Tab-separated table of N, CA, C and O in Angstrom:
chain	number	residue	atom	x	y	z
A	1	ASN	N	-33.330	-44.766	6.114
A	1	ASN	CA	-33.569	-45.274	4.490
A	1	ASN	C	-33.764	-44.043	3.853
A	1	ASN	O	-33.489	-43.995	2.664
A	2	ASN	N	-34.678	-43.004	4.073
A	2	ASN	CA	-34.987	-41.980	3.510
A	2	ASN	C	-33.716	-41.085	3.064
A	2	ASN	O	-33.748	-40.510	1.879
A	3	HIS	N	-33.152	-41.061	3.899
A	3	HIS	CA	-31.748	-40.293	3.924
A	3	HIS	C	-30.882	-40.695	2.705
A	3	HIS	O	-30.540	-40.255	1.924
A	4	ASP	N	-30.652	-42.318	2.761
A	4	ASP	CA	-29.982	-42.812	1.721
A	4	ASP	C	-30.606	-42.286	0.205
A	4	ASP	O	-30.068	-42.414	-0.605
A	5	ASN	N	-31.969	-42.656	0.324
A	5	ASN	CA	-32.645	-42.087	-0.885
A	5	ASN	C	-32.469	-41.046	-1.320
A	5	ASN	O	-32.134	-40.660	-2.688
A	6	ASN	N	-32.116	-39.954	-0.411
A	6	ASN	CA	-32.170	-38.757	-0.801
A	6	ASN	C	-30.637	-38.445	-1.500
A	6	ASN	O	-30.302	-37.850	-2.229
A	7	VAL	N	-29.676	-39.118	-0.859
A	7	VAL	CA	-28.361	-38.975	-1.176
A	7	VAL	C	-28.211	-39.500	-2.457
A	7	VAL	O	-27.670	-38.993	-3.559
A	8	SER	N	-28.818	-40.723	-2.742
A	8	SER	CA	-28.941	-41.312	-4.077
A	8	SER	C	-29.391	-40.294	-5.264
A	8	SER	O	-28.710	-40.736	-6.295
A	9	SER	N	-30.266	-39.718	-4.934
A	9	SER	CA	-30.944	-38.844	-5.940
A	9	SER	C	-30.250	-37.768	-6.199
A	9	SER	O	-30.225	-37.156	-7.415
A	10	GLU	N	-29.508	-37.253	-5.432
A	10	GLU	CA	-28.519	-36.196	-5.282
A	10	GLU	C	-27.347	-36.573	-6.133
A	10	GLU	O	-26.901	-35.640	-7.205
A	11	TRP	N	-26.894	-37.909	-6.057
A	11	TRP	CA	-25.716	-38.214	-6.854
A	11	TRP	C	-26.474	-38.384	-8.162
A	11	TRP	O	-25.496	-37.985	-9.257
A	12	ARG	N	-27.579	-39.028	-8.643
A	12	ARG	CA	-28.140	-39.145	-9.906
A	12	ARG	C	-28.041	-37.586	-10.762
A	12	ARG	O	-27.934	-37.467	-11.727
A	13	LEU	N	-28.604	-36.757	-9.673
A	13	LEU	CA	-28.917	-35.666	-10.318
A	13	LEU	C	-27.493	-34.809	-10.674
A	13	LEU	O	-27.168	-34.113	-11.730
A	14	ALA	N	-26.378	-34.802	-9.813
A	14	ALA	CA	-24.959	-34.712	-9.996
A	14	ALA	C	-24.316	-35.146	-11.200
A	14	ALA	O	-23.793	-34.531	-12.126
A	15	ASP	N	-24.806	-36.586	-11.250
A	15	ASP	CA	-24.114	-37.105	-12.589
A	15	ASP	C	-24.869	-36.506	-13.937
A	15	ASP	O	-24.012	-36.506	-14.787
A	16	GLN	N	-25.989	-36.298	-13.875
A	16	GLN	CA	-26.804	-35.964	-14.751
A	16	GLN	C	-26.267	-34.499	-15.184
A	16	GLN	O	-26.082	-33.967	-16.624
A	17	ILE	N	-26.083	-33.381	-14.389
A	17	ILE	CA	-25.687	-32.422	-14.608
A	17	ILE	C	-24.341	-32.326	-15.176
A	17	ILE	O	-23.713	-31.584	-16.212
A	18	ASN	N	-23.494	-33.199	-14.768
A	18	ASN	CA	-21.769	-33.341	-15.072
A	18	ASN	C	-22.138	-33.855	-16.706
A	18	ASN	O	-21.401	-33.199	-17.376
A	19	SER	N	-23.165	-34.781	-16.975
A	19	SER	CA	-23.101	-35.089	-18.197
A	19	SER	C	-23.613	-34.152	-19.143
A	19	SER	O	-23.010	-33.985	-20.349
A	20	ASP	N	-24.648	-33.200	-18.824
A	20	ASP	CA	-25.155	-32.207	-19.615
A	20	ASP	C	-24.355	-31.181	-19.836
A	20	ASP	O	-24.157	-30.769	-21.056
A	21	VAL	N	-23.175	-30.849	-18.738
A	21	VAL	CA	-22.042	-29.683	-19.152
A	21	VAL	C	-21.044	-30.300	-20.008
A	21	VAL	O	-20.933	-29.491	-20.887
A	22	GLN	N	-20.849	-31.408	-20.015
A	22	GLN	CA	-19.795	-32.237	-20.832
A	22	GLN	C	-20.478	-32.096	-22.154
A	22	GLN	O	-19.637	-31.869	-23.185
A	23	GLU	N	-21.821	-32.477	-22.357
A	23	GLU	CA	-22.340	-32.301	-23.666
A	23	GLU	C	-22.089	-30.969	-24.291
A	23	GLU	O	-22.002	-30.887	-25.452
A	24	ILE	N	-22.559	-30.009	-23.416
A	24	ILE	CA	-22.590	-28.663	-24.071
A	24	ILE	C	-21.060	-28.339	-24.277
A	24	ILE	O	-20.836	-27.630	-25.444
A	25	ALA	N	-20.265	-28.711	-23.416
A	25	ALA	CA	-18.756	-28.315	-23.554
A	25	ALA	C	-18.277	-29.089	-25.287
A	25	ALA	O	-17.451	-28.104	-25.874
A	26	ASN	N	-18.590	-30.169	-25.267
A	26	ASN	CA	-18.308	-30.801	-26.650
A	26	ASN	C	-18.890	-30.113	-27.841
A	26	ASN	O	-18.148	-30.004	-28.967
A	27	PHE	N	-20.156	-29.890	-27.846
A	27	PHE	CA	-20.937	-29.218	-28.955
A	27	PHE	C	-20.351	-27.868	-29.016
A	27	PHE	O	-19.838	-27.475	-30.137
A	28	ALA	N	-19.835	-26.999	-28.031
A	28	ALA	CA	-19.295	-25.969	-28.303
A	28	ALA	C	-17.915	-25.909	-28.972
A	28	ALA	O	-17.380	-24.814	-29.750
A	29	THR	N	-17.292	-27.009	-28.384
A	29	THR	CA	-15.796	-27.007	-29.053
A	29	THR	C	-15.783	-27.668	-30.508
A	29	THR	O	-15.089	-26.832	-31.273
A	30	GLY	N	-17.085	-28.244	-30.863
A	30	GLY	CA	-17.298	-28.657	-32.546
A	30	GLY	C	-17.535	-27.422	-33.010
A	30	GLY	O	-16.912	-27.033	-34.201
A	31	GLN	N	-18.349	-26.430	-32.470
A	31	GLN	CA	-18.615	-25.304	-33.010
A	31	GLN	C	-17.512	-24.171	-33.167
A	31	GLN	O	-17.276	-23.554	-34.264
A	32	VAL	N	-16.493	-24.163	-32.400
A	32	VAL	CA	-15.479	-23.426	-32.230
A	32	VAL	C	-14.493	-24.010	-33.546
A	32	VAL	O	-13.654	-23.321	-34.317
A	33	VAL	N	-14.442	-25.410	-33.572
A	33	VAL	CA	-13.646	-25.895	-34.507
A	33	VAL	C	-13.937	-25.460	-35.949
A	33	VAL	O	-13.368	-25.345	-36.921
A	34	GLU	N	-15.269	-25.707	-36.287
A	34	GLU	CA	-15.912	-25.359	-37.585
A	34	GLU	C	-15.926	-23.860	-38.070
A	34	GLU	O	-15.687	-23.716	-38.913
A	35	PHE	N	-15.853	-23.101	-36.893
A	35	PHE	CA	-15.590	-21.823	-37.098
A	35	PHE	C	-14.269	-21.583	-37.579
A	35	PHE	O	-13.982	-20.726	-38.537
A	36	VAL	N	-13.239	-22.061	-37.022
A	36	VAL	CA	-11.885	-21.954	-37.297
A	36	VAL	C	-11.574	-22.420	-38.868
A	36	VAL	O	-10.722	-21.933	-39.323
A	37	LEU	N	-12.256	-23.588	-38.956
A	37	LEU	CA	-11.822	-24.554	-40.364
A	37	LEU	C	-12.726	-23.375	-41.486
A	37	LEU	O	-11.985	-23.218	-42.685
A	38	GLN	N	-13.613	-22.720	-41.263
A	38	GLN	CA	-14.409	-22.092	-42.061
A	38	GLN	C	-13.448	-20.831	-42.293
A	38	GLN	O	-13.222	-20.090	-43.276
A	39	LYS	N	-12.865	-20.170	-41.329
A	39	LYS	CA	-11.916	-19.031	-41.476
A	39	LYS	C	-10.795	-19.252	-42.305
A	39	LYS	O	-10.322	-18.464	-42.842
A	40	LYS	N	-10.262	-20.497	-41.814
A	40	LYS	CA	-9.047	-21.137	-43.000
A	40	LYS	C	-9.363	-20.955	-44.191
A	40	LYS	O	-8.614	-20.654	-45.164
A	41	LYS	N	-10.740	-21.720	-44.537
A	41	LYS	CA	-11.142	-21.763	-45.863
A	41	LYS	C	-11.511	-20.470	-46.380
A	41	LYS	O	-10.757	-20.098	-47.544
A	42	LYS	N	-11.816	-19.501	-45.758
A	42	LYS	CA	-12.134	-18.063	-46.447
A	42	LYS	C	-10.831	-17.629	-46.411
A	42	LYS	O	-10.844	-16.599	-47.624
A	43	SER	N	-9.986	-17.614	-45.684
A	43	SER	CA	-8.579	-16.945	-45.946
A	43	SER	C	-7.882	-17.437	-47.193
A	43	SER	O	-6.922	-16.665	-47.815
A	44	GLY	N	-8.158	-18.475	-47.625
A	44	GLY	CA	-7.549	-19.340	-48.614
A	44	GLY	C	-6.153	-19.769	-48.530
A	44	GLY	O	-5.513	-20.426	-49.054
A	45	SER	N	-5.596	-19.343	-47.160
A	45	SER	CA	-4.317	-20.111	-46.773
A	45	SER	C	-4.453	-20.266	-45.118
A	45	SER	O	-4.952	-19.594	-44.553
A	46	ALA	N	-3.675	-21.442	-44.771
A	46	ALA	CA	-3.740	-21.400	-43.148
A	46	ALA	C	-2.789	-20.511	-42.790
A	46	ALA	O	-1.458	-20.410	-43.046
A	47	ASP	N	-3.139	-19.768	-41.918
A	47	ASP	CA	-2.454	-18.420	-41.562
A	47	ASP	C	-1.808	-19.013	-39.827
A	47	ASP	O	-2.301	-19.237	-39.021
A	48	GLU	N	-0.581	-19.418	-40.173
A	48	GLU	CA	0.116	-20.257	-39.084
A	48	GLU	C	0.414	-19.536	-37.744
A	48	GLU	O	0.364	-19.975	-36.821
A	49	SER	N	0.240	-18.040	-38.183
A	49	SER	CA	0.604	-17.367	-36.731
A	49	SER	C	-1.016	-17.263	-36.154
A	49	SER	O	-0.892	-16.888	-34.899
A	50	SER	N	-2.023	-17.562	-36.682
A	50	SER	CA	-3.252	-17.444	-36.111
A	50	SER	C	-3.798	-18.905	-35.350
A	50	SER	O	-4.636	-18.883	-34.549
A	51	ILE	N	-3.678	-19.909	-36.389
A	51	ILE	CA	-4.228	-21.228	-35.997
A	51	ILE	C	-2.996	-22.291	-36.474
A	51	ILE	O	-2.724	-22.185	-37.716
A	52	SER	N	-3.132	-23.164	-35.778
A	52	SER	CA	-1.995	-24.254	-35.986
A	52	SER	C	-2.954	-25.612	-35.622
A	52	SER	O	-3.619	-25.599	-34.598
A	53	SER	N	-2.529	-26.562	-36.438
A	53	SER	CA	-3.008	-27.782	-35.828
A	53	SER	C	-2.279	-28.992	-36.504
A	53	SER	O	-1.036	-28.594	-37.412
A	54	ASN	N	-2.604	-30.113	-36.155
A	54	ASN	CA	-1.674	-31.338	-36.516
A	54	ASN	C	-2.856	-32.224	-36.544
A	54	ASN	O	-3.920	-32.079	-36.205
A	55	ASN	N	-2.566	-33.570	-36.558
A	55	ASN	CA	-3.492	-34.836	-36.520
A	55	ASN	C	-4.313	-35.084	-35.614
A	55	ASN	O	-5.174	-35.440	-35.529
A	56	GLN	N	-3.884	-34.570	-34.282
A	56	GLN	CA	-4.312	-34.809	-32.944
A	56	GLN	C	-5.109	-33.510	-32.613
A	56	GLN	O	-5.809	-33.748	-31.313
A	57	SER	N	-4.604	-32.331	-32.771
A	57	SER	CA	-5.029	-31.235	-31.978
A	57	SER	C	-5.111	-30.167	-33.037
A	57	SER	O	-4.513	-29.855	-34.010
A	58	LEU	N	-5.950	-29.116	-32.412
A	58	LEU	CA	-6.285	-27.914	-33.104
A	58	LEU	C	-5.881	-26.764	-32.102
A	58	LEU	O	-6.735	-26.866	-30.864
A	59	GLN	N	-5.019	-25.835	-32.288
A	59	GLN	CA	-4.693	-24.969	-31.314
A	59	GLN	C	-5.326	-23.422	-31.608
A	59	GLN	O	-5.208	-23.183	-33.037
A	60	VAL	N	-6.150	-22.875	-30.899
A	60	VAL	CA	-7.033	-21.768	-31.443
A	60	VAL	C	-6.410	-20.521	-30.456
A	60	VAL	O	-6.485	-20.664	-29.108
A	61	PRO	N	-5.905	-19.743	-30.883
A	61	PRO	CA	-5.390	-18.565	-29.916
A	61	PRO	C	-6.410	-17.533	-29.533
A	61	PRO	O	-7.912	-17.802	-30.087
A	62	PHE	N	-6.347	-17.227	-28.483
A	62	PHE	CA	-7.449	-16.467	-27.612
A	62	PHE	C	-8.081	-15.267	-28.566
A	62	PHE	O	-9.298	-15.307	-28.811
A	63	HIS	N	-7.619	-14.648	-29.505
A	63	HIS	CA	-8.037	-13.578	-30.463
A	63	HIS	C	-8.952	-14.591	-31.168
A	63	HIS	O	-10.226	-13.798	-31.846
A	64	VAL	N	-8.893	-15.578	-31.848
A	64	VAL	CA	-9.555	-16.366	-32.717
A	64	VAL	C	-10.804	-16.687	-32.199
A	64	VAL	O	-12.018	-16.739	-32.224
A	65	PHE	N	-10.611	-17.364	-30.800
A	65	PHE	CA	-11.865	-17.731	-29.902
A	65	PHE	C	-12.596	-16.610	-29.489
A	65	PHE	O	-13.732	-16.836	-29.556
A	66	GLY	N	-12.026	-15.366	-29.436
A	66	GLY	CA	-12.557	-14.452	-29.237
A	66	GLY	C	-13.759	-13.890	-30.425
A	66	GLY	O	-14.821	-13.288	-30.095
A	67	GLU	N	-13.374	-13.878	-31.572
A	67	GLU	CA	-14.098	-13.808	-32.642
A	67	GLU	C	-15.276	-14.646	-32.884
A	67	GLU	O	-16.347	-14.243	-32.920
A	68	TRP	N	-14.860	-16.174	-32.256
A	68	TRP	CA	-16.124	-16.920	-32.330
A	68	TRP	C	-16.977	-16.532	-31.214
A	68	TRP	O	-18.278	-16.481	-31.628
A	69	TYR	N	-16.517	-16.378	-30.273
A	69	TYR	CA	-17.331	-16.125	-29.090
A	69	TYR	C	-18.369	-14.866	-29.586
A	69	TYR	O	-19.398	-14.737	-29.059
A	70	ASN	N	-17.679	-13.592	-30.071
A	70	ASN	CA	-18.177	-12.431	-30.052
A	70	ASN	C	-19.344	-12.464	-31.353
A	70	ASN	O	-20.353	-11.731	-31.633
A	71	ALA	N	-19.167	-13.744	-32.064
A	71	ALA	CA	-20.154	-13.883	-33.567
A	71	ALA	C	-21.291	-14.734	-32.991
A	71	ALA	O	-22.000	-14.840	-33.909
A	72	GLY	N	-21.320	-14.968	-31.631
A	72	GLY	CA	-22.813	-15.650	-31.309
A	72	GLY	C	-22.268	-16.639	-30.484
A	72	GLY	O	-23.273	-17.479	-29.876
A	73	GLY	N	-20.948	-17.199	-30.040
A	73	GLY	CA	-20.870	-18.184	-29.244
A	73	GLY	C	-21.204	-17.928	-27.698
A	73	GLY	O	-21.179	-18.723	-27.126
A	74	PHE	N	-21.089	-16.452	-27.496
A	74	PHE	CA	-21.836	-16.147	-26.064
A	74	PHE	C	-22.972	-16.649	-25.856
A	74	PHE	O	-23.391	-16.909	-24.460
A	75	SER	N	-24.183	-17.061	-26.916
A	75	SER	CA	-25.186	-17.570	-26.596
A	75	SER	C	-25.224	-19.179	-26.215
A	75	SER	O	-26.059	-19.443	-25.436
A	76	LEU	N	-23.967	-19.745	-26.743
A	76	LEU	CA	-23.770	-21.103	-26.495
A	76	LEU	C	-23.455	-21.629	-25.052
A	76	LEU	O	-23.575	-22.512	-24.426
A	77	VAL	N	-22.266	-20.470	-24.713
A	77	VAL	CA	-21.623	-20.627	-23.306
A	77	VAL	C	-21.380	-19.506	-22.631
A	77	VAL	O	-20.432	-19.077	-22.553
A	78	PRO	N	-22.479	-18.919	-22.298
A	78	PRO	CA	-22.657	-17.647	-21.480
A	78	PRO	C	-22.010	-17.646	-20.246
A	78	PRO	O	-21.723	-16.697	-19.606
A	79	TRP	N	-21.869	-18.765	-19.608
A	79	TRP	CA	-21.341	-18.651	-18.140
A	79	TRP	C	-19.617	-18.704	-18.156
A	79	TRP	O	-19.230	-18.445	-17.405
A	80	LEU	N	-19.314	-18.515	-19.604
A	80	LEU	CA	-17.832	-18.021	-19.449
A	80	LEU	C	-17.526	-16.429	-19.160
A	80	LEU	O	-16.375	-16.360	-18.607
A	81	GLU	N	-19.021	-15.798	-19.116
A	81	GLU	CA	-18.525	-14.490	-18.477
A	81	GLU	C	-18.363	-14.621	-16.985
A	81	GLU	O	-17.759	-13.685	-16.365
A	82	LEU	N	-18.756	-15.434	-16.371
A	82	LEU	CA	-18.457	-15.738	-14.726
A	82	LEU	C	-16.765	-15.748	-14.798
A	82	LEU	O	-16.261	-15.340	-13.522
A	83	LEU	N	-16.207	-16.034	-15.815
A	83	LEU	CA	-14.508	-16.116	-15.541
A	83	LEU	C	-14.012	-14.701	-15.286
A	83	LEU	O	-12.754	-14.595	-14.918
A	84	ASP	N	-15.003	-13.772	-15.953
A	84	ASP	CA	-14.451	-12.308	-15.694
A	84	ASP	C	-14.728	-11.610	-14.439
A	84	ASP	O	-15.806	-11.140	-14.076
A	85	LEU	N	-13.752	-11.699	-13.389
A	85	LEU	CA	-14.037	-11.408	-11.941
A	85	LEU	C	-14.282	-9.813	-12.066
A	85	LEU	O	-15.204	-9.438	-10.888
A	86	ALA	N	-13.917	-8.728	-13.077
A	86	ALA	CA	-14.314	-7.738	-13.083
A	86	ALA	C	-15.823	-7.423	-12.973
A	86	ALA	O	-16.040	-6.347	-12.896
A	87	LYS	N	-16.486	-8.416	-13.590
A	87	LYS	CA	-17.899	-8.468	-13.864
A	87	LYS	C	-18.607	-8.539	-12.342
A	87	LYS	O	-20.096	-8.656	-12.467
A	88	TRP	N	-18.094	-9.196	-11.628
A	88	TRP	CA	-18.729	-9.618	-10.239
A	88	TRP	C	-18.826	-8.702	-9.310
A	88	TRP	O	-17.992	-7.690	-9.248
A	89	ASP	N	-20.406	-8.553	-8.782
A	89	ASP	CA	-20.563	-7.736	-7.716
A	89	ASP	C	-20.173	-8.378	-6.161
A	89	ASP	O	-20.882	-9.049	-6.005
A	90	TYR	N	-19.004	-7.979	-5.730
A	90	TYR	CA	-18.789	-8.951	-4.561
A	90	TYR	C	-18.615	-7.471	-3.501
A	90	TYR	O	-18.264	-6.740	-3.724
A	91	MET	N	-18.525	-8.029	-2.280
A	91	MET	CA	-18.464	-7.069	-1.064
A	91	MET	C	-16.964	-6.641	-1.072
A	91	MET	O	-16.071	-7.221	-1.303
A	92	GLY	N	-16.831	-5.419	-0.755
A	92	GLY	CA	-15.526	-4.680	-0.807
A	92	GLY	C	-14.944	-3.931	-2.021
A	92	GLY	O	-14.307	-3.204	-2.033
A	93	ARG	N	-15.936	-4.623	-3.194
A	93	ARG	CA	-15.278	-3.879	-4.361
A	93	ARG	C	-15.556	-2.589	-4.402
A	93	ARG	O	-14.602	-1.873	-5.193
A	94	ALA	N	-16.706	-1.852	-4.110
A	94	ALA	CA	-17.077	-0.636	-4.062
A	94	ALA	C	-16.061	0.241	-3.232
A	94	ALA	O	-15.365	1.058	-3.728
A	95	ALA	N	-15.844	-0.345	-1.996
A	95	ALA	CA	-14.623	0.225	-1.382
A	95	ALA	C	-13.263	0.399	-1.991
A	95	ALA	O	-12.611	1.402	-1.751
A	96	ALA	N	-12.843	-0.701	-2.691
A	96	ALA	CA	-11.691	-0.613	-3.185
A	96	ALA	C	-11.579	0.037	-4.191
A	96	ALA	O	-10.535	0.956	-4.727
A	97	THR	N	-12.839	0.292	-5.182
A	97	THR	CA	-12.637	1.290	-6.407
A	97	THR	C	-12.796	2.691	-5.572
A	97	THR	O	-11.741	3.423	-6.189
A	98	ALA	N	-13.348	2.835	-4.759
A	98	ALA	CA	-13.216	4.364	-3.994
A	98	ALA	C	-12.054	4.581	-3.496
A	98	ALA	O	-11.447	5.836	-3.713
A	99	ALA	N	-11.217	3.554	-3.035
A	99	ALA	CA	-9.688	3.880	-2.362
A	99	ALA	C	-8.885	4.236	-3.534
A	99	ALA	O	-7.993	4.973	-3.252
A	100	ALA	N	-9.129	3.263	-4.532
A	100	ALA	CA	-8.182	3.652	-5.812
A	100	ALA	C	-8.441	4.928	-6.268
A	100	ALA	O	-7.475	5.656	-6.776
A	101	ALA	N	-9.619	5.496	-6.538
A	101	ALA	CA	-9.841	6.793	-7.264
A	101	ALA	C	-9.133	7.792	-6.398
A	101	ALA	O	-8.977	8.722	-6.630
A	102	GLN	N	-9.134	7.693	-5.021
A	102	GLN	CA	-8.896	8.687	-4.054
A	102	GLN	C	-7.394	8.611	-3.874
A	102	GLN	O	-6.911	9.676	-4.157
A	103	ALA	N	-6.802	7.493	-4.125
A	103	ALA	CA	-5.279	7.491	-4.242
A	103	ALA	C	-5.024	8.070	-5.589
A	103	ALA	O	-3.704	8.738	-5.713
A	104	ALA	N	-5.770	7.991	-6.816
A	104	ALA	CA	-5.356	8.655	-7.993
A	104	ALA	C	-5.578	9.945	-8.034
A	104	ALA	O	-4.527	11.017	-8.516
A	105	LYS	N	-6.466	10.611	-7.380
A	105	LYS	CA	-6.727	12.102	-6.866
A	105	LYS	C	-5.596	12.648	-6.190
A	105	LYS	O	-5.268	14.004	-6.552
A	106	GLU	N	-4.977	11.873	-5.439
A	106	GLU	CA	-3.750	12.514	-4.237
A	106	GLU	C	-2.625	12.623	-5.015
A	106	GLU	O	-1.630	13.202	-4.566
A	107	LYS	N	-2.398	11.873	-6.170
A	107	LYS	CA	-1.161	11.768	-6.730
A	107	LYS	C	-0.819	13.249	-7.701
A	107	LYS	O	-1.631	13.888	-7.962
């Protein structure tokens, strides 16, 4: 019975974490949209090459998202840095880097 209580507690915790992540993602999305709308307003015209929207969705190109992220979005969603595998310190990375450097020298 203690095992069942532990499993139940773990599920509740997982549900809470999922809920928290979703809340943060929704808030961050709202912040991106606000940034994009302010950017459109400041420019005085909708730059169709950079931002497109219709009644149901807003498409934000990577460079505009990058502007938002670098302007402070990084503090809201710092875990996005985990998507850049070049920033990971994993086994074999040093060896692969050394091998690539040696190969470059031999050319």
